[in-house]
């Protein structure tokens, strides 16, 4: 970096405009800035540092010293410098007060800054904001302000203090002169951080060992000390693979179970049909066997009935002689019976055989007639069961239709409730961002309050430093005068001075009437301590300034009130969407229950349909069989009211025919 020229006005002790041509001064290779105290030597250095970095050179100097009380125009500093064969011009104006253009009183004028680059095509404006100018200067020069004032510009008065200080004090002064206290603090901070990191590492190692031990207990495995995390990850991957395989196996098993259940239901229905078929066949076999037994019993009864008259006939035969007359009388009476029955008086064996055959043919209709009442009752009960089954089927169908309608209605309601999960996720992310920014706004407000407090402490500390420096400067000047008076008292006319070597002593120093008192070493310690306090306060203020700049950059482009309003709106919208999601989930749960109920009702309708069809088939078969049997019975009744009555009449006729035949035979035998 090479300084070329400096222009300033209204700065420090330079009320009027001043131009310094550094390029002309450096032609000799070296130049000196000298002058009495207050002539403005330090002001030139402060102006250079202010032009570059926006603040004065001395760490303990008051920035207000740039503002000249004798100025008539606005103060400014303009510095032209060269870096890497490129010329730059930076111009700054510190914050100051000026007379109001209208009315009386003063008005505040903010600080301004501008940076230009002088190229072959003319000046190019690089920045017009103080913060932007500082960033450009730091990049161009390659030094921060602290580095610049520690290596290029040395603060005034620091070496005088250094020469009179002890070893420990010199170390502190060197730290302040060259800015190494920062690195000392960094070293101390790094040492503390290293200890904290070691403690955190120890805690983390212990936590890791405990976690590895717990994982070993959960996974039932032993892990090596070299790389347990990799082995745990491998074990977890194996468990995930086994879990995925188990889930796949379970899914396949559920599918097979579902198919097996469907097959089981179909098989159960088939088994039920087969059972009903076997029961019907068994009943048919039982009825066939019973029918054969009944026919056999009927034949035995017929033989018994035919054999029964033989006994009396034999007895009558034996007693034929004794009761011949009685036989004749019986013959006459039996003939009368035949006549009463509308039969011819002659006994025709064919007629008797015809009556026997007719009785045999009427045996089955008589049996059917005896079972008609119970069969009609059974038919009525079967009809009632069939009607009940039909009613149950209608109820099941209506219930199924109601469930189907509910499923359709719920599906339509569910379609009207869109899935808001993605919107909730997006709004939740936006809410998180807004919440984070709101926290940043709150922290920014708190940090601003802290900065105001720290800045006030810094100003107080600087004021105390100025007071201590003033006292120290007065004491040092008094000490210098005392030394000058002491040297002057030792001057001898014609002898060379020990200081300048001159043999003439035209104006020796005279004792001062009022000599300030004070311990210079103590005053220097006070100044040093107050400078340390000021540095601490300034460091805290600069730290808070950096934090505020960082927070300002994070909040740049956003409005606090708008963020709060957006956060409130976002929170309300999320609550509304979550309520809608709850309604949708309730509808999904309700629809799932209705679908399950729909499947159950379909199964119920199928079962009711099968039961109704089975009972209807049994009713139709029973009705047809009953009708056929009633027709047989009706034909068998002929002119009689019932088959039983007809058989009773035929039995009486058969008995009469047999009796007449027996009586004729008996009478014939008796006559013989």
XYZ file of C-alpha atoms in Angstrom:
672
model
C 0.000 0.000 0.000
C 1.279 3.492 -0.882
C -0.226 6.790 0.343
C -0.351 9.449 -2.380
C -2.246 12.430 -0.947
C -4.469 13.520 1.936
C -7.035 16.341 2.048
C -8.930 17.351 5.187
C -10.886 20.253 6.586
C -12.674 20.918 9.874
C -10.815 18.027 11.468
C -8.960 18.345 14.772
C -6.771 21.422 14.819
C -7.214 21.994 11.057
C -10.269 24.226 10.750
C -9.392 25.157 7.139
C -8.695 22.796 4.292
C -5.267 21.138 4.317
C -3.603 19.102 1.568
C -0.654 16.743 2.190
C 1.240 15.432 -0.873
C 2.798 12.203 0.401
C 4.017 11.348 -3.087
C 6.133 14.529 -3.177
C 7.391 14.035 0.373
C 8.544 10.463 -0.281
C 10.800 11.436 -3.186
C 13.634 11.806 -0.656
C 12.810 8.395 0.783
C 12.004 9.656 4.288
C 10.128 12.576 5.821
C 9.305 13.782 9.357
C 6.113 15.261 10.776
C 7.079 17.534 13.662
C 5.606 20.390 15.634
C 4.613 21.474 19.143
C 1.941 19.729 21.154
C -1.503 20.379 19.705
C -0.204 21.387 16.293
C -1.980 18.453 14.615
C 0.628 15.748 14.143
C -1.590 12.961 15.518
C -4.564 14.426 13.658
C -2.907 13.569 10.330
C -2.459 9.956 11.430
C -6.034 9.863 12.807
C -7.296 11.278 9.493
C -5.516 8.525 7.534
C -6.915 5.789 9.769
C -10.373 7.433 9.804
C -10.412 7.657 6.007
C -9.594 3.965 5.744
C -11.521 2.454 8.660
C -13.952 5.095 9.921
C -12.324 5.589 13.373
C -9.204 7.240 14.808
C -5.809 5.579 15.215
C -5.247 5.615 18.981
C -7.006 2.890 20.890
C -7.745 5.349 23.693
C -8.368 8.435 21.539
C -11.735 10.125 21.516
C -13.418 9.893 18.090
C -14.827 13.363 18.803
C -11.352 14.871 18.364
C -11.885 14.690 14.590
C -14.551 17.378 14.836
C -12.865 20.808 14.913
C -14.571 23.433 17.057
C -13.172 26.174 14.794
C -14.568 24.869 11.523
C -16.978 26.861 9.396
C -17.881 24.101 6.921
C -18.711 20.390 7.208
C -15.656 18.313 8.165
C -14.248 15.760 5.693
C -11.201 13.609 5.025
C -10.165 12.483 1.525
C -7.317 9.990 1.083
C -5.768 8.837 -2.190
C -3.751 5.636 -1.984
C -2.389 2.971 -4.308
C -2.496 -0.803 -3.946
C -1.128 -3.190 -6.595
C -0.739 -0.313 -9.113
C -4.395 0.611 -8.706
C -5.362 4.018 -7.319
C -8.280 4.418 -4.910
C -9.882 7.518 -3.416
C -11.834 7.270 -0.159
C -13.731 10.215 1.283
C -15.421 10.284 4.687
C -17.266 12.862 6.725
C -17.722 12.204 10.471
C -21.041 12.703 12.173
C -21.350 16.328 13.281
C -23.706 19.170 14.054
C -24.387 22.193 11.862
C -26.456 25.310 12.085
C -30.020 24.845 10.898
C -30.653 26.517 7.552
C -33.988 27.726 8.842
C -34.535 28.945 12.340
C -32.116 28.666 15.210
C -30.375 25.718 16.802
C -28.259 22.844 15.556
C -29.125 19.752 13.541
C -27.376 16.378 13.453
C -25.625 15.389 10.208
C -24.905 11.639 9.904
C -21.548 10.274 8.873
C -20.983 9.615 5.146
C -18.461 7.564 3.199
C -17.602 6.897 -0.461
C -14.952 4.808 -2.224
C -13.859 5.143 -5.854
C -11.356 3.368 -8.055
C -9.399 5.476 -10.561
C -8.978 3.554 -13.781
C -8.001 4.291 -17.355
C -11.668 4.989 -18.138
C -12.045 7.412 -15.243
C -13.314 7.056 -11.664
C -15.540 4.091 -10.776
C -17.703 4.244 -7.656
C -17.300 1.085 -5.551
C -19.349 1.844 -2.409
C -21.354 4.665 -0.828
C -22.224 3.137 2.555
C -19.884 3.176 5.550
C -20.128 -0.593 6.150
C -19.596 -1.377 2.456
C -16.612 0.989 2.273
C -15.038 -0.692 5.320
C -15.492 -4.138 3.742
C -13.933 -2.995 0.442
C -11.000 -1.305 2.222
C -10.252 -4.420 4.270
C -10.253 -6.564 1.115
C -8.112 -4.056 -0.831
C -5.530 -3.306 1.888
C -5.577 -6.819 3.318
C -5.460 -5.567 6.933
C -8.040 -4.945 9.597
C -7.940 -1.686 11.525
C -6.290 -3.373 14.515
C -3.633 -4.907 12.270
C -3.108 -1.592 10.465
C -2.602 0.474 13.623
C -0.369 -2.227 15.118
C 1.969 -2.503 12.120
C 1.729 0.728 10.100
C 0.636 3.455 12.544
C 1.842 3.341 16.169
C -0.171 5.183 18.790
C 1.436 8.313 20.213
C 2.901 8.140 23.721
C 3.047 4.370 23.976
C 6.904 4.137 23.721
C 7.524 6.793 26.353
C 5.494 4.767 28.774
C 7.325 1.652 27.630
C 10.766 3.101 28.373
C 9.848 4.002 31.961
C 7.931 0.790 32.702
C 9.084 -2.411 34.384
C 9.389 -5.842 32.782
C 5.808 -6.906 33.511
C 4.449 -3.509 32.480
C 6.486 -3.584 29.258
C 4.872 -6.892 28.304
C 1.445 -5.362 28.848
C 2.406 -2.240 26.871
C 3.798 -4.330 24.004
C 0.588 -6.264 23.974
C -1.381 -3.058 23.633
C 1.015 -1.443 21.127
C 1.126 -4.427 18.782
C -2.362 -5.687 19.551
C -1.187 -9.042 20.864
C -3.592 -8.957 23.821
C -6.193 -10.227 21.380
C -4.072 -13.286 20.632
C -3.459 -13.751 24.370
C -7.207 -13.762 24.925
C -7.600 -16.115 21.992
C -4.926 -18.393 23.462
C -6.625 -18.355 26.870
C -9.976 -18.947 25.256
C -8.562 -21.801 23.172
C -7.065 -23.311 26.324
C -10.453 -23.158 28.059
C -12.159 -24.522 24.961
C -9.575 -27.322 24.743
C -10.299 -28.304 28.366
C -14.031 -28.124 27.734
C -13.623 -30.165 24.569
C -11.624 -32.782 26.462
C -14.340 -32.969 29.133
C -17.029 -33.203 26.460
C -15.002 -35.866 24.676
C -14.652 -37.839 27.922
C -18.397 -37.569 28.581
C -19.147 -38.468 24.969
C -16.824 -41.482 25.190
C -18.518 -42.644 28.380
C -21.949 -42.103 26.832
C -20.817 -43.960 23.716
C -19.540 -46.886 25.801
C -22.821 -47.002 27.748
C -24.815 -46.830 24.515
C -22.673 -49.608 22.975
C -23.196 -51.712 26.111
C -26.962 -51.122 26.004
C -27.042 -51.927 22.288
C -25.102 -55.118 22.976
C -27.680 -56.092 25.611
C -30.608 -55.276 23.336
C -29.103 -56.956 20.267
C -27.625 -59.819 22.324
C -24.228 -59.340 20.695
C -20.664 -58.500 21.626
C -18.937 -55.544 19.928
C -15.225 -54.899 19.625
C -13.584 -51.786 21.016
C -12.055 -50.801 17.674
C -15.173 -49.807 15.706
C -18.342 -50.701 17.647
C -20.526 -48.195 15.758
C -19.880 -49.914 12.438
C -20.719 -53.273 13.989
C -23.892 -51.806 15.550
C -24.890 -50.341 12.168
C -24.278 -53.742 10.571
C -26.362 -55.457 13.288
C -29.127 -52.891 12.823
C -29.020 -53.389 9.039
C -29.303 -57.152 9.624
C -32.267 -56.592 11.954
C -33.884 -54.257 9.417
C -33.383 -56.899 6.722
C -34.838 -59.606 8.966
C -37.721 -57.326 9.876
C -38.430 -56.569 6.211
C -38.289 -60.322 5.434
C -40.589 -61.055 8.391
C -43.023 -58.367 7.278
C -42.988 -59.817 3.750
C -43.524 -63.323 5.153
C -46.339 -62.042 7.374
C -47.943 -60.305 4.411
C -47.765 -63.458 2.348
C -49.107 -65.476 5.296
C -51.999 -63.028 5.650
C -52.780 -63.414 1.941
C -52.651 -67.216 2.268
C -54.782 -67.006 5.412
C -57.308 -64.858 3.580
C -57.469 -67.315 0.681
C -57.686 -70.212 3.170
C -60.556 -68.488 4.985
C -62.375 -67.966 1.704
C -61.784 -71.619 0.812
C -62.869 -72.620 4.324
C -66.100 -70.663 3.979
C -66.777 -72.240 0.600
C -65.905 -75.664 2.046
C -68.138 -75.107 5.065
C -71.019 -74.148 2.771
C -70.345 -77.261 0.691
C -70.100 -79.417 3.826
C -73.387 -77.974 5.062
C -75.031 -78.824 1.738
C -73.503 -82.301 1.839
C -74.686 -82.770 5.418
C -78.209 -81.748 4.462
C -78.062 -84.103 1.489
C -76.805 -86.980 3.667
C -79.502 -86.228 6.239
C -82.172 -86.300 3.521
C -80.793 -89.561 2.120
C -80.682 -91.024 5.633
C -84.263 -89.974 6.228
C -85.211 -91.462 2.856
C -83.487 -94.731 3.774
C -85.204 -94.728 7.174
C -88.561 -94.075 5.529
C -87.948 -96.853 2.987
C -87.013 -99.277 5.767
C -90.027 -98.190 7.786
C -92.241 -98.620 4.749
C -90.985 -102.186 4.261
C -91.577 -102.920 7.936
C -95.073 -101.442 7.717
C -95.882 -103.555 4.671
C -94.619 -106.645 6.471
C -96.722 -105.767 9.520
C -99.701 -105.240 7.276
C -99.279 -108.669 5.721
C -99.034 -110.204 9.190
C -102.120 -108.290 10.315
C -103.988 -109.435 7.217
C -102.955 -113.046 7.828
C -103.976 -112.662 11.440
C -107.281 -111.198 10.441
C -107.809 -114.005 7.975
C -106.738 -116.598 10.508
C -108.912 -115.280 13.303
C -112.295 -116.540 11.930
C -110.887 -120.023 11.512
C -110.903 -120.706 15.243
C -114.582 -120.026 15.777
C -115.382 -122.002 12.636
C -113.530 -125.038 14.007
C -115.248 -124.617 17.305
C -118.500 -124.240 15.472
C -117.696 -127.335 13.457
C -117.156 -129.364 16.567
C -120.340 -127.976 17.961
C -122.193 -128.210 14.654
C -124.429 -130.995 15.804
C -125.423 -129.262 18.970
C -126.045 -125.821 17.488
C -127.271 -126.657 13.982
C -130.426 -124.817 14.705
C -128.399 -121.960 16.010
C -126.329 -122.084 12.802
C -129.451 -121.860 10.738
C -130.515 -118.871 12.762
C -127.119 -117.329 12.364
C -127.282 -117.958 8.664
C -130.559 -116.169 8.472
C -129.219 -113.243 10.503
C -126.032 -112.941 8.445
C -128.023 -113.034 5.287
C -130.055 -110.173 6.691
C -126.802 -108.324 7.349
C -125.755 -108.827 3.731
C -129.105 -107.581 2.626
C -128.709 -104.533 4.904
C -125.334 -103.910 3.368
C -126.872 -103.979 -0.091
C -125.324 -107.255 -1.095
C -126.900 -110.263 -2.739
C -127.932 -113.053 -0.396
C -125.658 -115.461 -2.194
C -122.071 -115.580 -1.094
C -119.643 -115.167 -3.971
C -116.032 -116.084 -3.137
C -114.889 -113.680 -5.838
C -116.749 -110.934 -4.042
C -114.940 -111.767 -0.823
C -111.629 -111.740 -2.645
C -112.522 -108.405 -4.189
C -113.285 -106.944 -0.762
C -109.994 -108.293 0.607
C -108.073 -106.815 -2.315
C -109.810 -103.488 -1.901
C -108.969 -103.453 1.801
C -105.345 -104.180 0.955
C -105.301 -101.346 -1.584
C -106.796 -98.975 0.946
C -104.152 -99.809 3.518
C -101.635 -97.202 2.227
C -104.275 -94.458 1.680
C -105.478 -95.080 5.226
C -101.941 -94.742 6.484
C -101.521 -91.555 4.463
C -104.820 -90.278 5.814
C -103.675 -90.792 9.388
C -100.513 -88.700 8.749
C -102.190 -85.864 6.852
C -102.908 -83.725 9.897
C -99.340 -83.884 11.228
C -97.964 -83.320 7.726
C -100.237 -80.309 7.281
C -98.952 -78.967 10.616
C -95.373 -79.619 9.510
C -96.120 -77.904 6.213
C -97.550 -74.922 8.058
C -94.488 -74.718 10.275
C -92.209 -75.022 7.234
C -94.177 -72.272 5.508
C -93.834 -70.089 8.611
C -90.089 -70.769 8.664
C -89.886 -69.949 4.949
C -91.768 -66.694 5.488
C -89.530 -65.864 8.441
C -86.475 -66.593 6.300
C -87.867 -64.360 3.550
C -88.514 -61.593 6.069
C -84.991 -62.025 7.468
C -83.646 -61.856 3.906
C -85.587 -58.642 3.257
C -84.298 -57.145 6.502
C -80.732 -58.126 5.636
C -81.122 -56.681 2.151
C -82.531 -53.433 3.529
C -79.742 -53.273 6.085
C -77.184 -53.937 3.348
C -78.731 -51.171 1.212
C -78.590 -48.804 4.198
C -74.923 -49.674 4.771
C -74.213 -49.271 1.026
C -75.877 -45.842 1.118
C -73.831 -44.932 4.191
C -70.635 -46.084 2.439
C -71.446 -43.985 -0.619
C -72.355 -40.939 1.485
C -69.240 -41.267 3.641
C -67.072 -41.735 0.521
C -68.528 -38.562 -0.969
C -67.932 -36.686 2.277
C -64.373 -38.042 2.366
C -63.780 -36.890 -1.216
C -64.944 -33.425 -0.165
C -62.244 -33.420 2.540
C -58.904 -33.162 0.660
C -55.662 -34.488 2.120
C -53.959 -31.533 3.819
C -50.872 -33.367 5.120
C -48.583 -31.737 2.542
C -50.027 -28.278 3.247
C -49.551 -28.813 6.985
C -45.939 -29.859 6.362
C -45.250 -26.774 4.218
C -46.971 -24.421 6.671
C -45.159 -26.063 9.606
C -41.842 -25.382 7.863
C -42.937 -21.786 7.232
C -44.069 -21.505 10.862
C -40.663 -22.759 12.021
C -38.912 -20.182 9.829
C -41.170 -17.382 11.068
C -40.728 -18.511 14.677
C -36.946 -18.512 14.213
C -37.093 -15.009 12.744
C -39.335 -13.848 15.583
C -36.753 -15.184 18.031
C -34.095 -13.303 16.032
C -36.170 -10.091 16.285
C -36.468 -10.549 20.065
C -32.750 -11.250 20.368
C -31.985 -8.232 18.166
C -34.024 -5.969 20.467
C -32.308 -7.416 23.543
C -28.863 -7.075 21.942
C -29.603 -3.451 21.034
C -30.385 -2.709 24.662
C -27.175 -4.481 25.684
C -25.214 -2.499 23.075
C -26.599 0.802 24.347
C -25.554 -0.126 27.879
C -22.098 -1.291 26.693
C -21.627 1.858 24.582
C -22.513 4.007 27.577
C -19.954 2.097 29.677
C -17.379 2.543 26.903
C -17.936 6.318 26.785
C -17.647 6.500 30.574
C -14.421 4.444 30.462
C -12.974 6.694 27.703
C -13.839 9.792 29.717
C -12.022 8.304 32.724
C -9.025 7.530 30.473
C -8.947 11.138 29.221
C -9.056 12.460 32.772
C -6.235 10.107 33.838
C -4.143 10.998 30.750
C -4.622 14.711 31.411
C -3.399 14.270 34.975
C -0.459 12.141 33.833
C 0.474 14.624 31.091
C 0.448 17.493 33.599
C 2.621 15.501 35.996
C 5.075 14.565 33.223
C 5.305 18.176 32.032
C 6.000 19.269 35.593
C 8.663 16.566 35.884
C 10.228 17.745 32.591
C 10.287 21.337 33.839
C 11.914 20.197 37.065
C 14.568 18.337 35.056
C 15.107 21.414 32.840
C 15.465 23.629 35.917
C 17.922 21.126 37.403
C 19.965 21.126 34.182
C 19.772 24.930 33.989
C 21.097 25.265 37.518
C 24.160 23.248 36.498
C 24.956 25.462 33.455
C 28.239 27.389 33.586
C 28.965 30.294 31.261
C 31.439 29.355 28.578
C 31.040 25.628 29.178
C 29.037 23.381 26.760
C 25.554 22.279 27.678
C 25.239 18.583 28.502
C 22.093 18.388 26.368
C 22.748 20.425 23.219
C 26.524 21.081 23.528
C 26.169 24.868 23.109
C 28.469 27.138 25.187
C 25.860 29.890 25.111
C 22.903 29.717 27.492
C 20.639 32.612 26.493
C 17.375 31.398 28.112
C 17.888 28.837 30.869
C 14.805 27.319 32.455
C 13.476 29.069 35.539
C 11.724 27.425 38.500
C 7.928 27.380 38.206
C 5.902 28.895 40.941
C 3.119 26.238 41.087
C 4.427 22.712 40.617
C 1.841 19.936 40.283
C 2.327 17.135 42.638
C 1.597 13.445 42.091
C 3.169 10.053 41.797
C 3.836 9.566 38.069
C 4.218 5.786 38.432
C 0.879 5.581 40.212
C -0.736 7.863 37.629
C 0.643 5.662 34.860
C -0.803 2.590 36.576
C -4.151 4.371 36.830
C -3.968 5.319 33.136
C -2.973 1.792 32.213
C -5.763 0.229 34.284
C -8.333 2.639 32.875
C -7.110 1.902 29.355
C -7.540 -1.830 30.080
C -11.046 -1.131 31.378
C -11.761 0.960 28.283
C -10.407 -1.795 26.026
C -12.617 -4.325 27.808
C -15.662 -2.088 27.456
C -14.809 -1.323 23.811
C -14.307 -5.045 23.109
C -17.678 -5.849 24.596
C -19.243 -3.019 22.572
C -17.512 -4.161 19.363
C -18.567 -7.738 20.070
C -22.169 -6.613 20.491
C -21.796 -4.479 17.346
C -20.710 -7.568 15.393
C -23.605 -9.538 16.831
C -26.014 -6.731 15.900
C -24.612 -6.595 12.354
C -24.974 -10.363 12.062
C -28.540 -10.233 13.388
C -29.308 -7.270 11.088
C -28.013 -9.273 8.107
C -30.186 -12.233 9.108
C -33.245 -9.998 9.489
C -32.465 -7.940 6.378
C -35.326 -7.826 3.910
C -37.906 -8.729 6.550
C -40.340 -6.701 8.613
C -40.879 -7.530 12.289
C -44.568 -6.659 12.377
C -45.174 -8.491 9.093
C -43.343 -11.587 10.433
C -45.474 -11.535 13.598
C -48.649 -11.150 11.542
C -47.559 -13.910 9.138
C -46.701 -16.199 12.075
C -50.130 -15.625 13.645
C -51.855 -16.257 10.317
C -49.720 -19.333 9.665
C -50.460 -20.732 13.142
C -54.180 -20.174 12.669
C -54.152 -21.794 9.231
C -52.217 -24.793 10.597
C -54.776 -25.183 13.392
C -57.603 -25.047 10.821
C -55.869 -27.595 8.578
C -55.228 -29.903 11.520
C -58.904 -29.708 12.453
C -59.764 -30.608 8.860
C -57.269 -33.474 9.008
C -58.955 -34.749 12.183
C -62.316 -34.667 10.357
C -60.795 -36.535 7.400
C -59.224 -39.169 9.662
C -62.562 -39.614 11.451
C -64.282 -40.070 8.085
C -61.620 -42.577 7.014
C -62.098 -44.531 10.235
C -65.881 -44.368 9.829
C -65.612 -45.518 6.198
C -63.363 -48.429 7.198
C -65.936 -49.517 9.791
C -68.759 -49.187 7.260
C -66.823 -51.201 4.661
C -66.245 -53.935 7.234
C -69.941 -53.791 8.135
C -70.771 -53.878 4.411
C -68.819 -57.107 3.977
C -70.562 -58.608 7.013
C -73.985 -57.604 5.673
C -73.180 -59.116 2.273
C -72.277 -62.379 3.979
C -75.469 -62.158 6.042
C -77.548 -61.590 2.876
C -75.860 -64.554 1.185
C -76.551 -66.788 4.202
C -80.163 -65.575 4.428
C -80.622 -66.140 0.692
C -79.322 -69.708 0.946
C -81.524 -70.398 3.990
C -84.618 -68.953 2.277
C -83.947 -70.908 -0.931
C -83.394 -74.120 1.027
C -86.616 -73.689 3.036
C -88.547 -72.694 -0.105
C -87.320 -75.843 -1.870
C -88.268 -78.008 1.119
C -91.681 -76.280 1.313
C -92.346 -76.821 -2.398
C -91.333 -80.480 -2.176
C -93.468 -81.025 0.943
C -96.421 -79.190 -0.632
C -96.174 -81.300 -3.781
C -95.939 -84.548 -1.804
C -98.862 -83.531 0.413
C -100.994 -82.624 -2.594
C -100.264 -85.962 -4.246
C -101.055 -87.869 -1.063
C -104.261 -85.858 -0.504
C -105.337 -86.743 -4.040
C -104.647 -90.410 -3.325
C -106.672 -90.228 -0.097
C -109.515 -88.361 -1.841
C -109.721 -91.034 -4.525
C -109.559 -93.759 -1.885
C -112.476 -92.243 0.091
C -114.960 -92.716 -2.817
C -118.478 -92.047 -1.474
C -117.284 -92.293 2.150
C -116.116 -89.330 4.188
C -112.763 -90.858 5.039
C -110.683 -93.833 4.012
C -110.946 -95.127 7.539
C -114.747 -95.109 7.297
C -114.607 -96.887 3.958
C -112.231 -99.496 5.308
C -114.452 -99.961 8.336
C -117.437 -100.568 6.061
C -115.446 -102.934 3.867
C -114.151 -104.739 6.933
C -117.713 -105.173 8.170
C -118.758 -106.414 4.702
C -115.846 -108.815 4.585
C -116.716 -110.067 8.033
C -120.339 -110.461 7.016
C -119.420 -112.326 3.830
C -117.179 -114.603 5.778
C -119.822 -115.070 8.424
C -122.457 -115.921 5.792
C -120.126 -118.295 4.110
C -119.217 -119.834 7.386
C -122.853 -119.978 8.415
C -123.814 -121.653 5.118
C -121.018 -124.071 5.481
C -121.858 -124.637 9.080
C -125.462 -125.089 8.227
C -124.539 -127.442 5.425
C -122.388 -129.492 7.720
C -125.039 -129.448 10.326
C -127.565 -130.609 7.770
C -125.214 -133.285 6.665
